[in-house]
Amino acid sequence: SKEEPKQMVEDEALINFKIYRWNINEEKKMDERLDLLLAEDRKAGFDLNKAPLLRVMVIQLENNNFIVVITLH
């Protein structure tokens, strides 16, 4: 008989949290850079056997606006 899959919950896990500060004036250049960063994030994937299945990126733009990217499985 096949064993049923089990979900394991860790008591603690460190979240991968990155902060970027971008000084980009042109919206087109900022969009291109964001597209590259998101493509890299997608390529990174997750090790499903290792917690946490979550990453956070905060991008501070020069006008004190922020982009927050939360990637989870």
mmCIF file of N, CA, C and O in Angstrom:
data_model
loop_
_atom_site.group_PDB
_atom_site.id
_atom_site.type_symbol
_atom_site.label_atom_id
_atom_site.label_comp_id
_atom_site.label_asym_id
_atom_site.label_seq_id
_atom_site.Cartn_x
_atom_site.Cartn_y
_atom_site.Cartn_z
ATOM 1 N N SER A 1 0.839 -1.194 0.000
ATOM 2 C CA SER A 1 0.000 0.000 0.000
ATOM 3 C C SER A 1 0.876 1.247 0.000
ATOM 4 O O SER A 1 1.950 1.263 0.582
ATOM 5 N N LYS A 2 0.381 2.291 -0.624
ATOM 6 C CA LYS A 2 1.108 3.557 -0.689
ATOM 7 C C LYS A 2 0.905 4.362 0.584
ATOM 8 O O LYS A 2 -0.196 4.409 1.125
ATOM 9 N N GLU A 3 1.988 4.980 1.013
ATOM 10 C CA GLU A 3 1.886 5.859 2.186
ATOM 11 C C GLU A 3 1.335 7.214 1.745
ATOM 12 O O GLU A 3 1.728 7.747 0.710
ATOM 13 N N GLU A 4 0.427 7.768 2.517
ATOM 14 C CA GLU A 4 -0.163 9.071 2.210
ATOM 15 C C GLU A 4 0.870 10.177 2.414
ATOM 16 O O GLU A 4 1.676 10.102 3.335
ATOM 17 N N PRO A 5 0.841 11.234 1.582
ATOM 18 C CA PRO A 5 1.735 12.376 1.796
ATOM 19 C C PRO A 5 1.436 13.034 3.142
ATOM 20 O O PRO A 5 0.287 13.038 3.597
ATOM 21 N N LYS A 6 2.476 13.570 3.769
ATOM 22 C CA LYS A 6 2.315 14.238 5.057
ATOM 23 C C LYS A 6 2.844 15.655 4.960
ATOM 24 O O LYS A 6 3.810 15.913 4.270
ATOM 25 N N GLN A 7 2.188 16.546 5.679
ATOM 26 C CA GLN A 7 2.653 17.916 5.762
ATOM 27 C C GLN A 7 3.371 18.097 7.084
ATOM 28 O O GLN A 7 2.846 17.768 8.132
ATOM 29 N N MET A 8 4.603 18.606 7.016
ATOM 30 C CA MET A 8 5.386 18.861 8.223
ATOM 31 C C MET A 8 5.376 20.363 8.463
ATOM 32 O O MET A 8 5.594 21.145 7.542
ATOM 33 N N VAL A 9 5.150 20.779 9.696
ATOM 34 C CA VAL A 9 5.150 22.193 10.056
ATOM 35 C C VAL A 9 6.308 22.433 11.017
ATOM 36 O O VAL A 9 6.370 21.817 12.080
ATOM 37 N N GLU A 10 7.229 23.311 10.618
ATOM 38 C CA GLU A 10 8.387 23.636 11.445
ATOM 39 C C GLU A 10 7.971 24.585 12.562
ATOM 40 O O GLU A 10 7.084 25.418 12.392
ATOM 41 N N ASP A 11 8.653 24.478 13.715
ATOM 42 C CA ASP A 11 8.406 25.422 14.803
ATOM 43 C C ASP A 11 8.894 26.820 14.427
ATOM 44 O O ASP A 11 8.269 27.819 14.768
ATOM 45 N N GLU A 12 10.033 26.885 13.728
ATOM 46 C CA GLU A 12 10.605 28.160 13.306
ATOM 47 C C GLU A 12 11.235 28.009 11.926
ATOM 48 O O GLU A 12 11.712 26.932 11.586
ATOM 49 N N ALA A 13 11.243 29.090 11.196
ATOM 50 C CA ALA A 13 11.912 29.099 9.895
ATOM 51 C C ALA A 13 12.315 30.535 9.583
ATOM 52 O O ALA A 13 11.547 31.465 9.808
ATOM 53 N N LEU A 14 13.521 30.707 9.075
ATOM 54 C CA LEU A 14 13.982 32.037 8.679
ATOM 55 C C LEU A 14 13.480 32.340 7.279
ATOM 56 O O LEU A 14 13.623 31.537 6.366
ATOM 57 N N ILE A 15 12.895 33.512 7.116
ATOM 58 C CA ILE A 15 12.367 33.921 5.819
ATOM 59 C C ILE A 15 13.476 34.625 5.031
ATOM 60 O O ILE A 15 14.203 35.465 5.565
ATOM 61 N N ASN A 16 13.596 34.285 3.761
ATOM 62 C CA ASN A 16 14.533 34.951 2.873
ATOM 63 C C ASN A 16 13.946 36.322 2.548
ATOM 64 O O ASN A 16 12.949 36.435 1.838
ATOM 65 N N PHE A 17 14.561 37.378 3.085
ATOM 66 C CA PHE A 17 14.052 38.742 2.979
ATOM 67 C C PHE A 17 15.145 39.613 2.384
ATOM 68 O O PHE A 17 16.223 39.736 2.958
ATOM 69 N N LYS A 18 14.892 40.195 1.216
ATOM 70 C CA LYS A 18 15.887 41.039 0.555
ATOM 71 C C LYS A 18 15.340 42.447 0.362
ATOM 72 O O LYS A 18 14.159 42.625 0.063
ATOM 73 N N ILE A 19 16.229 43.415 0.510
ATOM 74 C CA ILE A 19 15.872 44.817 0.297
ATOM 75 C C ILE A 19 16.732 45.358 -0.834
ATOM 76 O O ILE A 19 17.952 45.178 -0.841
ATOM 77 N N TYR A 20 16.093 46.012 -1.785
ATOM 78 C CA TYR A 20 16.785 46.650 -2.907
ATOM 79 C C TYR A 20 16.461 48.135 -2.881
ATOM 80 O O TYR A 20 15.338 48.529 -2.537
ATOM 81 N N ARG A 21 17.421 48.957 -3.240
ATOM 82 C CA ARG A 21 17.190 50.395 -3.391
ATOM 83 C C ARG A 21 17.545 50.761 -4.831
ATOM 84 O O ARG A 21 18.697 50.637 -5.230
ATOM 85 N N TRP A 22 16.525 51.170 -5.564
ATOM 86 C CA TRP A 22 16.720 51.483 -6.979
ATOM 87 C C TRP A 22 16.587 52.981 -7.198
ATOM 88 O O TRP A 22 15.607 53.600 -6.788
ATOM 89 N N ASN A 23 17.566 53.559 -7.875
ATOM 90 C CA ASN A 23 17.516 54.959 -8.282
ATOM 91 C C ASN A 23 17.364 54.998 -9.789
ATOM 92 O O ASN A 23 18.321 55.221 -10.518
ATOM 93 N N ILE A 24 16.161 54.753 -10.244
ATOM 94 C CA ILE A 24 15.875 54.694 -11.678
ATOM 95 C C ILE A 24 14.810 55.742 -11.984
ATOM 96 O O ILE A 24 13.725 55.723 -11.406
ATOM 97 N N ASN A 25 15.135 56.662 -12.883
ATOM 98 C CA ASN A 25 14.197 57.744 -13.222
ATOM 99 C C ASN A 25 13.154 57.325 -14.240
ATOM 100 O O ASN A 25 12.008 57.725 -14.163
ATOM 101 N N GLU A 26 13.563 56.515 -15.198
ATOM 102 C CA GLU A 26 12.662 56.175 -16.300
ATOM 103 C C GLU A 26 11.821 54.951 -15.960
ATOM 104 O O GLU A 26 12.345 53.920 -15.563
ATOM 105 N N GLU A 27 10.514 55.086 -16.146
ATOM 106 C CA GLU A 27 9.597 53.987 -15.820
ATOM 107 C C GLU A 27 9.894 52.743 -16.654
ATOM 108 O O GLU A 27 9.838 51.618 -16.152
ATOM 109 N N LYS A 28 10.246 52.945 -17.927
ATOM 110 C CA LYS A 28 10.535 51.805 -18.810
ATOM 111 C C LYS A 28 11.721 51.002 -18.275
ATOM 112 O O LYS A 28 11.681 49.771 -18.234
ATOM 113 N N LYS A 29 12.791 51.680 -17.851
ATOM 114 C CA LYS A 29 13.963 50.997 -17.311
ATOM 115 C C LYS A 29 13.616 50.264 -16.013
ATOM 116 O O LYS A 29 14.093 49.169 -15.750
ATOM 117 N N MET A 30 12.789 50.905 -15.180
ATOM 118 C CA MET A 30 12.377 50.280 -13.929
ATOM 119 C C MET A 30 11.560 49.025 -14.209
ATOM 120 O O MET A 30 11.761 47.982 -13.581
ATOM 121 N N ASP A 31 10.662 49.078 -15.178
ATOM 122 C CA ASP A 31 9.852 47.912 -15.546
ATOM 123 C C ASP A 31 10.733 46.772 -16.059
ATOM 124 O O ASP A 31 10.518 45.604 -15.715
ATOM 125 N N GLU A 32 11.739 47.122 -16.873
ATOM 126 C CA GLU A 32 12.650 46.096 -17.396
ATOM 127 C C GLU A 32 13.438 45.434 -16.266
ATOM 128 O O GLU A 32 13.593 44.215 -16.231
ATOM 129 N N ARG A 33 13.929 46.249 -15.340
ATOM 130 C CA ARG A 33 14.696 45.699 -14.217
ATOM 131 C C ARG A 33 13.812 44.822 -13.336
ATOM 132 O O ARG A 33 14.234 43.767 -12.870
ATOM 133 N N LEU A 34 12.578 45.255 -13.103
ATOM 134 C CA LEU A 34 11.650 44.462 -12.303
ATOM 135 C C LEU A 34 11.331 43.144 -13.001
ATOM 136 O O LEU A 34 11.295 42.092 -12.361
ATOM 137 N N ASP A 35 11.125 43.189 -14.311
ATOM 138 C CA ASP A 35 10.867 41.957 -15.068
ATOM 139 C C ASP A 35 12.013 40.963 -14.920
ATOM 140 O O ASP A 35 11.793 39.766 -14.738
ATOM 141 N N LEU A 36 13.261 41.460 -14.991
ATOM 142 C CA LEU A 36 14.427 40.583 -14.816
ATOM 143 C C LEU A 36 14.483 39.987 -13.419
ATOM 144 O O LEU A 36 14.744 38.793 -13.244
ATOM 145 N N LEU A 37 14.236 40.821 -12.415
ATOM 146 C CA LEU A 37 14.263 40.346 -11.035
ATOM 147 C C LEU A 37 13.192 39.281 -10.797
ATOM 148 O O LEU A 37 13.449 38.249 -10.168
ATOM 149 N N LEU A 38 12.004 39.502 -11.329
ATOM 150 C CA LEU A 38 10.916 38.533 -11.152
ATOM 151 C C LEU A 38 11.206 37.235 -11.903
ATOM 152 O O LEU A 38 10.885 36.147 -11.412
ATOM 153 N N ALA A 39 11.824 37.328 -13.066
ATOM 154 C CA ALA A 39 12.196 36.122 -13.824
ATOM 155 C C ALA A 39 13.223 35.309 -13.029
ATOM 156 O O ALA A 39 13.121 34.076 -12.945
ATOM 157 N N GLU A 40 14.206 35.985 -12.433
ATOM 158 C CA GLU A 40 15.200 35.294 -11.604
ATOM 159 C C GLU A 40 14.534 34.631 -10.402
ATOM 160 O O GLU A 40 14.880 33.517 -10.024
ATOM 161 N N ASP A 41 13.576 35.321 -9.803
ATOM 162 C CA ASP A 41 12.870 34.778 -8.642
ATOM 163 C C ASP A 41 12.094 33.520 -9.026
ATOM 164 O O ASP A 41 12.106 32.529 -8.302
ATOM 165 N N ARG A 42 11.441 33.548 -10.183
ATOM 166 C CA ARG A 42 10.693 32.367 -10.635
ATOM 167 C C ARG A 42 11.634 31.195 -10.890
ATOM 168 O O ARG A 42 11.334 30.053 -10.555
ATOM 169 N N LYS A 43 12.800 31.475 -11.498
ATOM 170 C CA LYS A 43 13.784 30.421 -11.779
ATOM 171 C C LYS A 43 14.304 29.769 -10.503
ATOM 172 O O LYS A 43 14.651 28.591 -10.508
ATOM 173 N N ALA A 44 14.389 30.539 -9.434
ATOM 174 C CA ALA A 44 14.953 30.030 -8.181
ATOM 175 C C ALA A 44 14.131 28.864 -7.631
ATOM 176 O O ALA A 44 14.684 27.947 -7.025
ATOM 177 N N GLY A 45 12.832 28.889 -7.842
ATOM 178 C CA GLY A 45 11.987 27.803 -7.349
ATOM 179 C C GLY A 45 12.089 27.631 -5.837
ATOM 180 O O GLY A 45 12.581 28.511 -5.128
ATOM 181 N N PHE A 46 11.635 26.495 -5.356
ATOM 182 C CA PHE A 46 11.677 26.178 -3.929
ATOM 183 C C PHE A 46 12.116 24.734 -3.748
ATOM 184 O O PHE A 46 11.781 23.874 -4.557
ATOM 185 N N ASP A 47 12.830 24.478 -2.681
ATOM 186 C CA ASP A 47 13.110 23.115 -2.241
ATOM 187 C C ASP A 47 11.930 22.719 -1.358
ATOM 188 O O ASP A 47 11.788 23.222 -0.240
ATOM 189 N N LEU A 48 11.069 21.878 -1.859
ATOM 190 C CA LEU A 48 9.839 21.530 -1.140
ATOM 191 C C LEU A 48 10.095 20.746 0.139
ATOM 192 O O LEU A 48 9.182 20.554 0.940
ATOM 193 N N ASN A 49 11.335 20.318 0.351
ATOM 194 C CA ASN A 49 11.677 19.573 1.573
ATOM 195 C C ASN A 49 12.281 20.472 2.634
ATOM 196 O O ASN A 49 12.689 19.990 3.691
ATOM 197 N N LYS A 50 12.347 21.784 2.364
ATOM 198 C CA LYS A 50 13.001 22.702 3.290
ATOM 199 C C LYS A 50 12.154 23.956 3.490
ATOM 200 O O LYS A 50 11.773 24.609 2.523
ATOM 201 N N ALA A 51 11.867 24.265 4.746
ATOM 202 C CA ALA A 51 11.102 25.477 5.060
ATOM 203 C C ALA A 51 12.036 26.681 5.052
ATOM 204 O O ALA A 51 13.239 26.533 5.226
ATOM 205 N N PRO A 52 11.493 27.873 4.845
ATOM 206 C CA PRO A 52 10.098 28.171 4.521
ATOM 207 C C PRO A 52 9.889 28.178 3.005
ATOM 208 O O PRO A 52 10.835 28.331 2.247
ATOM 209 N N LEU A 53 8.677 28.032 2.625
ATOM 210 C CA LEU A 53 8.330 28.078 1.206
ATOM 211 C C LEU A 53 7.810 29.483 0.888
ATOM 212 O O LEU A 53 6.716 29.676 0.360
ATOM 213 N N LEU A 54 8.638 30.463 1.258
ATOM 214 C CA LEU A 54 8.254 31.867 1.173
ATOM 215 C C LEU A 54 9.511 32.720 1.013
ATOM 216 O O LEU A 54 10.530 32.459 1.651
ATOM 217 N N ARG A 55 9.432 33.720 0.133
ATOM 218 C CA ARG A 55 10.492 34.723 -0.023
ATOM 219 C C ARG A 55 9.835 36.090 -0.087
ATOM 220 O O ARG A 55 8.727 36.237 -0.609
ATOM 221 N N VAL A 56 10.539 37.109 0.418
ATOM 222 C CA VAL A 56 10.025 38.479 0.385
ATOM 223 C C VAL A 56 11.116 39.402 -0.154
ATOM 224 O O VAL A 56 12.278 39.310 0.258
ATOM 225 N N MET A 57 10.743 40.253 -1.095
ATOM 226 C CA MET A 57 11.639 41.291 -1.604
ATOM 227 C C MET A 57 10.941 42.638 -1.456
ATOM 228 O O MET A 57 9.753 42.760 -1.780
ATOM 229 N N VAL A 58 11.670 43.614 -0.953
ATOM 230 C CA VAL A 58 11.167 44.981 -0.869
ATOM 231 C C VAL A 58 12.082 45.849 -1.720
ATOM 232 O O VAL A 58 13.302 45.840 -1.534
ATOM 233 N N ILE A 59 11.493 46.569 -2.649
ATOM 234 C CA ILE A 59 12.250 47.443 -3.539
ATOM 235 C C ILE A 59 11.855 48.880 -3.221
ATOM 236 O O ILE A 59 10.685 49.253 -3.357
ATOM 237 N N GLN A 60 12.826 49.653 -2.751
ATOM 238 C CA GLN A 60 12.572 51.059 -2.467
ATOM 239 C C GLN A 60 12.953 51.867 -3.697
ATOM 240 O O GLN A 60 14.082 51.790 -4.185
ATOM 241 N N LEU A 61 12.001 52.625 -4.194
ATOM 242 C CA LEU A 61 12.240 53.476 -5.350
ATOM 243 C C LEU A 61 12.669 54.863 -4.871
ATOM 244 O O LEU A 61 12.468 55.222 -3.704
ATOM 245 N N GLU A 62 13.230 55.642 -5.761
ATOM 246 C CA GLU A 62 13.805 56.927 -5.353
ATOM 247 C C GLU A 62 12.778 57.916 -4.802
ATOM 248 O O GLU A 62 13.103 58.766 -4.007
ATOM 249 N N ASN A 63 11.529 57.807 -5.160
ATOM 250 C CA ASN A 63 10.501 58.736 -4.689
ATOM 251 C C ASN A 63 9.813 58.236 -3.416
ATOM 252 O O ASN A 63 8.715 58.642 -3.101
ATOM 253 N N ASN A 64 10.488 57.354 -2.687
ATOM 254 C CA ASN A 64 9.982 56.771 -1.440
ATOM 255 C C ASN A 64 8.739 55.916 -1.642
ATOM 256 O O ASN A 64 7.977 55.710 -0.709
ATOM 257 N N ASN A 65 8.551 55.446 -2.848
ATOM 258 C CA ASN A 65 7.548 54.426 -3.103
ATOM 259 C C ASN A 65 8.224 53.070 -2.958
ATOM 260 O O ASN A 65 9.439 52.954 -3.091
ATOM 261 N N PHE A 66 7.429 52.057 -2.714
ATOM 262 C CA PHE A 66 7.957 50.724 -2.510
ATOM 263 C C PHE A 66 7.209 49.713 -3.355
ATOM 264 O O PHE A 66 6.016 49.859 -3.590
ATOM 265 N N ILE A 67 7.937 48.689 -3.773
ATOM 266 C CA ILE A 67 7.328 47.528 -4.402
ATOM 267 C C ILE A 67 7.635 46.358 -3.477
ATOM 268 O O ILE A 67 8.793 46.161 -3.093
ATOM 269 N N VAL A 68 6.626 45.614 -3.099
ATOM 270 C CA VAL A 68 6.809 44.443 -2.241
ATOM 271 C C VAL A 68 6.441 43.213 -3.052
ATOM 272 O O VAL A 68 5.349 43.137 -3.623
ATOM 273 N N VAL A 69 7.376 42.274 -3.121
ATOM 274 C CA VAL A 69 7.156 41.029 -3.856
ATOM 275 C C VAL A 69 7.175 39.885 -2.847
ATOM 276 O O VAL A 69 8.173 39.703 -2.145
ATOM 277 N N ILE A 70 6.092 39.165 -2.761
ATOM 278 C CA ILE A 70 6.003 37.996 -1.879
ATOM 279 C C ILE A 70 5.827 36.768 -2.764
ATOM 280 O O ILE A 70 4.881 36.708 -3.545
ATOM 281 N N THR A 71 6.766 35.861 -2.664
ATOM 282 C CA THR A 71 6.724 34.642 -3.471
ATOM 283 C C THR A 71 6.537 33.468 -2.520
ATOM 284 O O THR A 71 7.285 33.320 -1.567
ATOM 285 N N LEU A 72 5.520 32.677 -2.781
ATOM 286 C CA LEU A 72 5.302 31.510 -1.933
ATOM 287 C C LEU A 72 4.861 30.334 -2.771
ATOM 288 O O LEU A 72 4.409 30.483 -3.892
ATOM 289 N N HIS A 73 5.061 29.169 -2.197
ATOM 290 C CA HIS A 73 4.646 27.972 -2.898
ATOM 291 C C HIS A 73 3.285 27.595 -2.392
ATOM 292 O O HIS A 73 2.985 27.579 -1.260
#
